[in-house]
Short mmCIF file of C-alpha atoms in Angstrom, two decimals:
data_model
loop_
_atom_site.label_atom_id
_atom_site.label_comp_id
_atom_site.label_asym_id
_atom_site.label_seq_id
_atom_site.Cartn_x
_atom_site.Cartn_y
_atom_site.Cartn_z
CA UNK A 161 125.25 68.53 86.52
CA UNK A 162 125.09 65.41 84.88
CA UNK A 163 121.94 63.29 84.12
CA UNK A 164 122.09 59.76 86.03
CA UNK A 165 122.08 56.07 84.63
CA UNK A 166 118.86 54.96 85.80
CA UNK A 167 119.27 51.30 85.26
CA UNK A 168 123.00 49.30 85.54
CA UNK A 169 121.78 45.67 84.67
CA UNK A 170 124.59 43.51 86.37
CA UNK A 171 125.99 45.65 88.94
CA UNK A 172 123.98 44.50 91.54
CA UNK A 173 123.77 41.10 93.39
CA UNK A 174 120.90 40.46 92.19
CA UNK A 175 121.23 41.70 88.55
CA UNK A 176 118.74 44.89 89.69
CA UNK A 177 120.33 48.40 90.24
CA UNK A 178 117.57 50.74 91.24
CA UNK A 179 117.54 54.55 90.77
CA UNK A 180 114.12 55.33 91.83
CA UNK A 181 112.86 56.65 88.16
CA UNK A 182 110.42 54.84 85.91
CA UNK A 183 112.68 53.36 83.84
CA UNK A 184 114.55 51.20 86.68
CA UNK A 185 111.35 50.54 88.59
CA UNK A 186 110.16 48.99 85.57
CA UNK A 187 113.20 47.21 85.29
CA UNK A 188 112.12 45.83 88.78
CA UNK A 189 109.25 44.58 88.50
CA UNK A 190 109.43 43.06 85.14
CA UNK A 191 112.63 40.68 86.98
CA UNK A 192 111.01 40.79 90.78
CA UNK A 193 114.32 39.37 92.55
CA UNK A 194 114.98 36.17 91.40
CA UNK A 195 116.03 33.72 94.31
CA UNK A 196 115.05 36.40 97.08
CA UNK A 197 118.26 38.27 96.10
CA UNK A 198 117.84 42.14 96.69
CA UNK A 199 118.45 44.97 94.24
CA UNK A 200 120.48 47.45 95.16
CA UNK A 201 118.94 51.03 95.45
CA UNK A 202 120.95 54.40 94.71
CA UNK A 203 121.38 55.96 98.07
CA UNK A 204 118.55 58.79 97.52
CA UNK A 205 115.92 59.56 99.97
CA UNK A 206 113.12 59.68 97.35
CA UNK A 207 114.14 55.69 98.03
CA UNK A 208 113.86 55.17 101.83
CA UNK A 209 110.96 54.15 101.75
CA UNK A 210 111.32 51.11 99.03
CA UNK A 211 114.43 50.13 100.63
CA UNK A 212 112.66 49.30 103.53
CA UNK A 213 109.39 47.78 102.00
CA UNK A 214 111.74 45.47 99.84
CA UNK A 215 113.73 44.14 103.09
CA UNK A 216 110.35 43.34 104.44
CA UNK A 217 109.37 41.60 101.38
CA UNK A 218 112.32 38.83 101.41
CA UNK A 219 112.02 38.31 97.71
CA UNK A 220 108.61 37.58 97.72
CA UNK A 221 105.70 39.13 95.17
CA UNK A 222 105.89 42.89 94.70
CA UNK A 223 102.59 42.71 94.88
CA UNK A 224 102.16 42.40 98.75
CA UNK A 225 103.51 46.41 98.44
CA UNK A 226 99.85 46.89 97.63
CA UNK A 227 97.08 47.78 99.82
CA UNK A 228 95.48 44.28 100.72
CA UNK A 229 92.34 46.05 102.38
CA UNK A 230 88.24 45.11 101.86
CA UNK A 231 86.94 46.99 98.99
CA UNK A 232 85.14 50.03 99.16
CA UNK A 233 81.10 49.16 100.38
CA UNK A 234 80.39 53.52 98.88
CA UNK A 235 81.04 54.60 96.03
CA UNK A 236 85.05 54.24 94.65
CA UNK A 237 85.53 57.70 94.65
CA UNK A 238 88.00 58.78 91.53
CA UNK A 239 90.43 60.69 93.73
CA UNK A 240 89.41 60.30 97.50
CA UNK A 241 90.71 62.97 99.67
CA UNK A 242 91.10 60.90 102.66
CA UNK A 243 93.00 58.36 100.80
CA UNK A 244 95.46 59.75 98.84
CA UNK A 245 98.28 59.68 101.75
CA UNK A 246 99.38 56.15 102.86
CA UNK A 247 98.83 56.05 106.61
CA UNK A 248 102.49 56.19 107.22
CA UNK A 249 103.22 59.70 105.47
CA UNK A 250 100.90 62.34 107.37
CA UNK A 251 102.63 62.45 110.64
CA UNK A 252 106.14 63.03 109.85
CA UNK A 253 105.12 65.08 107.36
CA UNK A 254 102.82 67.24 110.24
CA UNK A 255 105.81 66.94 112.36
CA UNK A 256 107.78 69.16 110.13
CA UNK A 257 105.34 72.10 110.28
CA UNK A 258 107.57 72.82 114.08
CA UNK A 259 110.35 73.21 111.85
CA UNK A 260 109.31 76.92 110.10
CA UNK A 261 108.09 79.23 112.13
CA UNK A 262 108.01 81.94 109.80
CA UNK A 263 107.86 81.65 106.26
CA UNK A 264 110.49 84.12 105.93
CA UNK A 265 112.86 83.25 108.01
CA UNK A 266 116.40 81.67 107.67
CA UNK A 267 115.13 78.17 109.35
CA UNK A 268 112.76 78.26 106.30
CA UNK A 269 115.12 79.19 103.84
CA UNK A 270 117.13 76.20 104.70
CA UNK A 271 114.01 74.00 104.17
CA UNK A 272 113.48 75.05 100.35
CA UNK A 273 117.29 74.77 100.17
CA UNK A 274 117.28 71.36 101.06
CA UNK A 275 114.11 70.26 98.97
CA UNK A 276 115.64 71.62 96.13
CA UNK A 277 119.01 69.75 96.80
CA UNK A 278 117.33 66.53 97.31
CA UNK A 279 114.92 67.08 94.11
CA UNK A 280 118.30 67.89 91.99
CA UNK A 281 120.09 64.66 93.24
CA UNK A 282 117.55 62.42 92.52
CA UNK A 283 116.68 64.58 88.56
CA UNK A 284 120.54 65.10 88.22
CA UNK A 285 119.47 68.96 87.77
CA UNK A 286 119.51 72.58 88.84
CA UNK A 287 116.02 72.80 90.92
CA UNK A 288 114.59 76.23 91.67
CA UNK A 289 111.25 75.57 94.30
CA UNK A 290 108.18 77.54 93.50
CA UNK A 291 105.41 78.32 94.78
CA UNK A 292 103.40 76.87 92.18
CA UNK A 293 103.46 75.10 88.67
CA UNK A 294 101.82 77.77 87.12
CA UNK A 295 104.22 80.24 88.82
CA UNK A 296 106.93 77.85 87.40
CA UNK A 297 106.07 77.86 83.49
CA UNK A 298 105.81 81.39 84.07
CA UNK A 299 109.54 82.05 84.90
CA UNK A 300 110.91 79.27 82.89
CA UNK A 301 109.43 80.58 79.50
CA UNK A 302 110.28 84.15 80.61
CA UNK A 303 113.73 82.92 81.50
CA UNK A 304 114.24 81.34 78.13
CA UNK A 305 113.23 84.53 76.57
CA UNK A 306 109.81 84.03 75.58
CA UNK A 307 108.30 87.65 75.50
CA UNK A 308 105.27 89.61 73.81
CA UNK A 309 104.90 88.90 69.98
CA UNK A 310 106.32 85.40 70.22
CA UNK A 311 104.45 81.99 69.32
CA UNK A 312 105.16 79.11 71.44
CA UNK A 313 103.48 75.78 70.30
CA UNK A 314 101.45 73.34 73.11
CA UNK A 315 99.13 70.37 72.72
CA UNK A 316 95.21 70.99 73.27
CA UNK A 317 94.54 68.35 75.72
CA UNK A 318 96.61 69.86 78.87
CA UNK A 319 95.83 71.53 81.71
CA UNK A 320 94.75 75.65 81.36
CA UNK A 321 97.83 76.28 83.33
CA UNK A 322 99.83 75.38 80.75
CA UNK A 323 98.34 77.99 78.38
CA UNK A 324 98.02 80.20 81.04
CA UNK A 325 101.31 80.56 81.48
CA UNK A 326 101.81 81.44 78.00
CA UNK A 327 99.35 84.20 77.88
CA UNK A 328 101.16 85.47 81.30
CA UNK A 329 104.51 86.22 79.10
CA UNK A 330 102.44 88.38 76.71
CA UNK A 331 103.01 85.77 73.87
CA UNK A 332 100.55 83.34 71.72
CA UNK A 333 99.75 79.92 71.99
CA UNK A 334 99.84 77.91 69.30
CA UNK A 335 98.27 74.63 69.35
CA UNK A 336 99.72 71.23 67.76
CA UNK A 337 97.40 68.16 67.37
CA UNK A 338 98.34 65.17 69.81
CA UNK A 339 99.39 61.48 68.99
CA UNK A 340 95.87 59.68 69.16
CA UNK A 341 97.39 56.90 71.07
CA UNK A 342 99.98 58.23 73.47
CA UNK A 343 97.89 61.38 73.82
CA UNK A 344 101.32 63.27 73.96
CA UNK A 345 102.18 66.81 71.48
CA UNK A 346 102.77 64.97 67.68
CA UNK A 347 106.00 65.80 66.54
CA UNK A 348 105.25 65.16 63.02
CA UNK A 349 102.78 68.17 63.16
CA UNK A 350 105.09 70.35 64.37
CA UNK A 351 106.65 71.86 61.42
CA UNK A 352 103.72 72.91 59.67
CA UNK A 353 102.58 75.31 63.15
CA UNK A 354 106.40 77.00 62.92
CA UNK A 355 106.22 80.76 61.63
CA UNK A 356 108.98 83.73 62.10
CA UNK A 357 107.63 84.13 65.31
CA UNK A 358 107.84 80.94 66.95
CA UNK A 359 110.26 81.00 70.10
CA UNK A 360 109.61 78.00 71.79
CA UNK A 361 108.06 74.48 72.08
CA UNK A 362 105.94 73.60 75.34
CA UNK A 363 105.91 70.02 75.30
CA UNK A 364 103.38 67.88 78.10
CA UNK A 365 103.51 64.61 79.50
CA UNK A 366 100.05 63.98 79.44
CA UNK A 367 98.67 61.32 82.20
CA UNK A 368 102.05 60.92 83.34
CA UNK A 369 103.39 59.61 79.96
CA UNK A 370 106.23 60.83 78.91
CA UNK A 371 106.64 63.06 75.60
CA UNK A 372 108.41 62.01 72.91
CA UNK A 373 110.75 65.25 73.35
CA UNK A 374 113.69 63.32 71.77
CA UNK A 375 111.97 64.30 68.35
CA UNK A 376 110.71 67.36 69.25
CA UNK A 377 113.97 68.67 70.22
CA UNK A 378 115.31 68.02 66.98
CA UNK A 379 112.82 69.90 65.62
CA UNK A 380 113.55 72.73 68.04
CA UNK A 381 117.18 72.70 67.22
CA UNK A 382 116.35 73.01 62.88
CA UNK A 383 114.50 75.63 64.18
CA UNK A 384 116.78 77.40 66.74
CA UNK A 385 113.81 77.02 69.23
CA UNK A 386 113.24 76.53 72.74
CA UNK A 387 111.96 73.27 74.74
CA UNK A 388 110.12 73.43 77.59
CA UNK A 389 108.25 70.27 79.48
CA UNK A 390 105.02 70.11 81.33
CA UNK A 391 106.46 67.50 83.74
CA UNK A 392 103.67 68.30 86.85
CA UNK A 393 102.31 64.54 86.24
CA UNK A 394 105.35 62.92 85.57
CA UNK A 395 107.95 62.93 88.89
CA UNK A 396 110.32 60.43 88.32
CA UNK A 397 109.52 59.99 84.28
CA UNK A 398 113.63 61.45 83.23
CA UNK A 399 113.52 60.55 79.24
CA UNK A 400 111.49 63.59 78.32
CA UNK A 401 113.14 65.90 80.78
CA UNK A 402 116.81 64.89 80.17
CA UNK A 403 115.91 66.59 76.36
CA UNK A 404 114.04 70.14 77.85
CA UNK A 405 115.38 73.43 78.29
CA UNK A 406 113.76 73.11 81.45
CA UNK A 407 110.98 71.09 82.78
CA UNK A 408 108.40 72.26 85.66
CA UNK A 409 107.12 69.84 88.23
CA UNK A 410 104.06 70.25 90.40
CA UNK A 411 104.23 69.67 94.30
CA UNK A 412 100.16 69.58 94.32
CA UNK A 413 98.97 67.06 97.01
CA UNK A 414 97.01 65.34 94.14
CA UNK A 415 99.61 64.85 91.98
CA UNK A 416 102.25 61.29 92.44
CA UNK A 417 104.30 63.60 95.01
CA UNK A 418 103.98 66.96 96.60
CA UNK A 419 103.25 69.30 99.92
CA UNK A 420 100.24 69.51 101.86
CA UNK A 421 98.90 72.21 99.24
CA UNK A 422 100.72 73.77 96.08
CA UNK A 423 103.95 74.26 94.91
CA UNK A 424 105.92 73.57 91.84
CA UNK A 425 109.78 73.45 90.78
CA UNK A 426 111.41 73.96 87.82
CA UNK A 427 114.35 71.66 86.67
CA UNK A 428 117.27 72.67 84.18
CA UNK A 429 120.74 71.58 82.96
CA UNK A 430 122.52 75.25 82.51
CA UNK A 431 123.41 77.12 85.17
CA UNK A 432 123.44 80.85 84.15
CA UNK A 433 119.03 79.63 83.04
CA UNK A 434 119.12 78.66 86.92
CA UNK A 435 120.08 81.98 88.22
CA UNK A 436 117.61 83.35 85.90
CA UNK A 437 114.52 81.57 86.81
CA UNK A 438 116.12 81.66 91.03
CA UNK A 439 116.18 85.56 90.43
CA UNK A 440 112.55 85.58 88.67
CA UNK A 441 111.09 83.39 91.19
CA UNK A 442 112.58 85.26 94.25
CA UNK A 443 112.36 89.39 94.41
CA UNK A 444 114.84 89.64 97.94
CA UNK A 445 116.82 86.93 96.87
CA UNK A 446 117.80 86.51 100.28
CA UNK A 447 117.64 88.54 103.60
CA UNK A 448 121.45 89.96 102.93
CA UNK A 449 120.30 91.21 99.74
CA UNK A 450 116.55 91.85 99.85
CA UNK A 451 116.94 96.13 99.73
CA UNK A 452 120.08 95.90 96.80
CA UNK A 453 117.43 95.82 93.62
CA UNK A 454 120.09 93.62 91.69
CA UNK A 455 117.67 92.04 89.65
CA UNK A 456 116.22 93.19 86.79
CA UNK A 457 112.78 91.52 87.41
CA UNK A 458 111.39 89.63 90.34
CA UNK A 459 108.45 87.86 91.85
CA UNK A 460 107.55 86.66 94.96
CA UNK A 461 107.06 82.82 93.59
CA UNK A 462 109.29 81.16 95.89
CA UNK A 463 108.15 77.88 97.53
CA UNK A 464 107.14 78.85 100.88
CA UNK A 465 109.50 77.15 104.14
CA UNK A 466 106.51 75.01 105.40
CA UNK A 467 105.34 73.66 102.23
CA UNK A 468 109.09 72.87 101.43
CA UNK A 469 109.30 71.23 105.09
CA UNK A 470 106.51 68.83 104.37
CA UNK A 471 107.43 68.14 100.89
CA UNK A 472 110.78 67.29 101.95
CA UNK A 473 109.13 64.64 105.09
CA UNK A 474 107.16 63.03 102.18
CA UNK A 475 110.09 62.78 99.52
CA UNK A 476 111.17 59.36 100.95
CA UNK A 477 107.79 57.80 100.26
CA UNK A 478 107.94 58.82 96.69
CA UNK A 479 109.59 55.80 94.16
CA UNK A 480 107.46 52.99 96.83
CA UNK A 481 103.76 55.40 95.18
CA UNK A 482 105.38 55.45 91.69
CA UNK A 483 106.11 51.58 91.98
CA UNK A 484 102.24 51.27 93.44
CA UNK A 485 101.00 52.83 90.55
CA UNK A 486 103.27 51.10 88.52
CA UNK A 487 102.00 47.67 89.76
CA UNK A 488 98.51 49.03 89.66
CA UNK A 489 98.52 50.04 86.63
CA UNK A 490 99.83 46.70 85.70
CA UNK A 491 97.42 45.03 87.30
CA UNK A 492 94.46 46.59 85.42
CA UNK A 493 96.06 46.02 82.24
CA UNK A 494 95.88 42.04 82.67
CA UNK A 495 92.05 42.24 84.32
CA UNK A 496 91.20 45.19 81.04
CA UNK A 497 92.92 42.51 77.80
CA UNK A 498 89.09 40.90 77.66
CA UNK A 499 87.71 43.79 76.98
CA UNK A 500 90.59 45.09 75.20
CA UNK A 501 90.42 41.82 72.66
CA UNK A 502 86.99 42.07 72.19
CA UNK A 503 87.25 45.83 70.90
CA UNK A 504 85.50 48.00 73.44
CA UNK A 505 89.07 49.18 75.03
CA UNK A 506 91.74 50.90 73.69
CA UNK A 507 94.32 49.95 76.39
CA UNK A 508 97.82 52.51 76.80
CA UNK A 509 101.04 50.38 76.61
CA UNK A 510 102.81 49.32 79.74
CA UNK A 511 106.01 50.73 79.00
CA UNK A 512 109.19 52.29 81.44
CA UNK A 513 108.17 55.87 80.64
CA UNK A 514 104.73 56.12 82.18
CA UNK A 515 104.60 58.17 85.97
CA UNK A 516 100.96 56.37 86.00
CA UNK A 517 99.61 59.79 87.53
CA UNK A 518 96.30 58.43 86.15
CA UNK A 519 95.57 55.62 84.23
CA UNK A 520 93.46 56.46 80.92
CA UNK A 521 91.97 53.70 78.63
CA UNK A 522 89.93 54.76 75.44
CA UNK A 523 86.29 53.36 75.24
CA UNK A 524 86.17 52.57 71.43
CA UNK A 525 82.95 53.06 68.71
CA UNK A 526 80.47 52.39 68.49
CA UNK A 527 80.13 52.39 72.42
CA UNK A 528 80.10 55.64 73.88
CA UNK A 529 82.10 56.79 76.62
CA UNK A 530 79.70 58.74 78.06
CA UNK A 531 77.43 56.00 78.21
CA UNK A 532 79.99 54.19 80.19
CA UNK A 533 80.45 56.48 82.50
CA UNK A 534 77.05 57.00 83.33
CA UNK A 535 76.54 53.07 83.59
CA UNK A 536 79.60 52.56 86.08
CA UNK A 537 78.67 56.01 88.48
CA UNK A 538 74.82 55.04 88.42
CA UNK A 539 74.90 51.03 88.16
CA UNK A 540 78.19 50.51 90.10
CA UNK A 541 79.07 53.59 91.77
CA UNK A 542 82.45 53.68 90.31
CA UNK A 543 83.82 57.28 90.02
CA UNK A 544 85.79 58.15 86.89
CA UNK A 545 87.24 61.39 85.20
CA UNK A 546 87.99 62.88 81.94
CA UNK A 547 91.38 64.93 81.25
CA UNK A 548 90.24 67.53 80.20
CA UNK A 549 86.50 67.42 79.19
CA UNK A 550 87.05 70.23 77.13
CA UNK A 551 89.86 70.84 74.54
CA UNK A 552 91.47 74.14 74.28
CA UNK A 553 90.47 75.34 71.04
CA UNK A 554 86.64 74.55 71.73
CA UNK A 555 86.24 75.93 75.01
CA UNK A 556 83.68 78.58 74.79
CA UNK A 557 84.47 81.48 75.41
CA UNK A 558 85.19 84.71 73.23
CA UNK A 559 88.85 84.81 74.36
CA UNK A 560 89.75 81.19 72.78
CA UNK A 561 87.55 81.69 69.24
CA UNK A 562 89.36 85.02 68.97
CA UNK A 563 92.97 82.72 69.20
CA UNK A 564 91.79 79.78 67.80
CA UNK A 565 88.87 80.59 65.22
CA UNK A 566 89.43 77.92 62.17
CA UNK A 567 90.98 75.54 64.20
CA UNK A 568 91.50 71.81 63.47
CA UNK A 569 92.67 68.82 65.69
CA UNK A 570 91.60 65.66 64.27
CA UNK A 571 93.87 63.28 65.93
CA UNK A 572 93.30 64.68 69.38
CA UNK A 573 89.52 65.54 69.03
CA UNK A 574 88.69 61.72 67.97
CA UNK A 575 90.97 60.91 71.27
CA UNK A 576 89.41 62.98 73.66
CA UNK A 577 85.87 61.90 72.75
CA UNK A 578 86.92 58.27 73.92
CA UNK A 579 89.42 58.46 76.88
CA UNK A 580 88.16 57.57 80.09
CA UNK A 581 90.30 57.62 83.26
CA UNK A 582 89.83 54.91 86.07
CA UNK A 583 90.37 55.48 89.85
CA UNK A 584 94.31 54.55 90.73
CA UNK A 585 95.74 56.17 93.58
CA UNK A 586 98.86 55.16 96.45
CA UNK A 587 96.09 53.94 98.42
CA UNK A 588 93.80 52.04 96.20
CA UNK A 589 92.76 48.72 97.21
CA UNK A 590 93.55 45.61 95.35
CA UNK A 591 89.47 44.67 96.13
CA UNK A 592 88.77 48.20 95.33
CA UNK A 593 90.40 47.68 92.23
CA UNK A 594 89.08 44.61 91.41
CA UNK A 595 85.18 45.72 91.78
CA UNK A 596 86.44 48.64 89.21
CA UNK A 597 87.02 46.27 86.51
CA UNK A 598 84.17 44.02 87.09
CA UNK A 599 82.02 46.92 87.14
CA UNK A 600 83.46 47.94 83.52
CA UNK A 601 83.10 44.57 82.19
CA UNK A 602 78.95 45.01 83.00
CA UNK A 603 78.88 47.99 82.12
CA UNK A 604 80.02 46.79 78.39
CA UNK A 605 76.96 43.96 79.05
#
């Protein structure tokens, strides 16, 4: 499979081809359509959705895509639980639960089938559906050979999972300090972690923004190492993935697309690494084969047929939520410049490679973030989050000073001190939004 253009400038009517990633959604609304001419989408179902919300739009502000409701009169939760799905997505979505009446069975089968099929059109990859990211790093390091007595290298600041996952294949994580300002694995500190014993790279796009795998691949490949991406908050980000061994997406319902629960998949170029991860994520490999034993090893991490059903209902909603975010995100990036100007803000850049899974400012010294926090919950009742509150080297326990004793991450310790994440969901308000950042400008007061 080849990787797809995301962005043709000039082969549209309207100067706008759209793919549906981050790149060509940016592309969008940085030119809106000039004289209510329309871009012209790729024919994907991940863009359904848009294509229809842009007809209704006639060329006017990309804005009106937003959710125009009152603000919230409670408290703006961070991630609401009856918000996060746009009205229109739960009932097809529940609709397709009639469609797999056993988990097992060949209508299911079909269902992860087509999930993956649609996934790998839209990521111009091999998908294999699991049933969970975790699962998925697990079989796409094992896959790639990593095994007990390797090293594989990881930022601090991600999710356990990704660790996890590491300690699963019997081999050592080996942590890398992060970019302070992208938050993302630092290539330039790469080459100092490398020993005999390092197998792989396990790069993350942290808070949705991309990883600057371009570099770290070249490192891999001085190296003769392995790349593997932490893509579960990044759908629809391709210029880190197009550069992996394999990247692993999560289907979580909290994450910019998924089921109605968990599920991951893994994406790869190279099809012989496809059958290996399809045969480590599925032990019968298929009713007509489940008693042969063919397989050297096998697990029972297969998406299951429902979750693959309703993931597959909501895939046509999902480049209209990553343009949301996008616009969003843009949105609190104009309202933030005061406070950005005036020094209290570290602001990230709005650039084309950013999923916008959550949007993460840095509160700057010698305010604390803390102290924000408290202000905007108790003052405002404004919700907000830290990923993660603790890094992985300083988590306390006797497990992580046994691997990380002596430690040092100065670039990503000073970070996570002063990142702060704001509410931004499909289904956020524009009022909503707005009390947000009048609530962080008094809180700054």
């Amino acid at each position: 499979m080849s990787f797809h253009p995301s962005v043709m400038i000039g082969d549209a009517p309207s100067g706008i081809h759209v793919w549906g990633d981050t790149r060509s959604l940016f592309a969008l609304q940085q030119r809106e359509c000039p004289d209510g001419r329309r871009p012209v989408l790729a024919p994907l179902r991940v863009n359904e959705r848009l294509a229809r919300a842009l007809d209704a739009l006639e060329g006017r502000d990309l804005e009106r895509l937003l959710q125009q409701g009152p603000a919230s009169c409670g408290v703006i939760r961070f991630l609401p639980a009856d918000q996060l799905l746009p009205e229109e997505e739960p009932w097809p979505a529940l609709g397709s639960l009639r469609e797999t009446p056993s988990s097992r069975s060949p209508t299911a089968d079909a269902q992860i089938d087509r999930l993956e099929a649609e996934l790998g059109a839209f990521l111009g990859r091999h998908m294999i559906a699991t049933s969970s990211s975790a699962g998925g790093m697990i079989i796409a390091l094992s896959a790639l050979g990593v095994g007990p007595g390797d090293e594989v290298l990881l930022p601090a600041n991600s999710f356990i999972g990704t660790e996890n996952a590491i300690l699963a294949c019997g081999a050592t994580p080996v942590l890398v300090d992060s970019d302070p300002c992208d938050l993302n694995l630092d290539p330039a500190c790469i080459e100092e972690k490398i020993t005999r014993r390092t197998r792989a790279i396990f790069a993350v796009d942290n808070h949705g923004k991309a990883a600057n795998v371009a570099a770290i691949r070249q490192v891999a490949d001085t190296h003769g190492l392995k790349v593997v991406l932490d893509a579960c908050q990044s759908l629809g980000v391709m210029e880190s993935m197009r550069h992996a061994d394999a990247a692993v997406y999560s289907l979580n319902v909290y994450r910019n697309f998924g089921a109605c629960s968990k599920g991951g998949a893994i994406a790869v170029a190279d099809l012989d690494l496809a059958r290996r991860c399809r045969s480590s994520s599925d032990s019968t490999q298929g009713s007509e084969t489940k008693a042969a034993r063919m397989h050297p090893f096998g697990s029972t991490s297969r998406l299951d047929g429902t979750q693959a059903a309703v993931a597959s209902r909501r895939l046509p909603h999902l480049t209209l939520n990553n343009l949301r975010r996008m616009l969003l995100a843009r949105r609190y990036l104009r309202a933030l410049e005061p406070l950005a100007t005036r020094g209290r803000l570290l602001l990230p850049a709005f650039s084309d490679d950013r999923g916008y899974r959550i949007f993460t400012v840095q509160v700057l010294p010698p305010w604390s973030r803390d102290e924000i926090r408290r202000r905007l919950l108790e003052r405002s009742r404004v919700e907000t989050a830290v990923y993660y509150p603790v890094l992985t080297h300083l988590q306390p326990t006797q497990h992580h000073r046994r691997l990380f004793e002596g430690v040092s991450l100065p670039q990503v310790e000073t970070a996570q001190a002063r990142i702060l994440s704001l509410p931004l969901h499909n289904n956020l308000t524009l009022a909503s939004q707005d009390r947000v950042v009048a609530a962080l400008e008094a809180a700054f007061a």
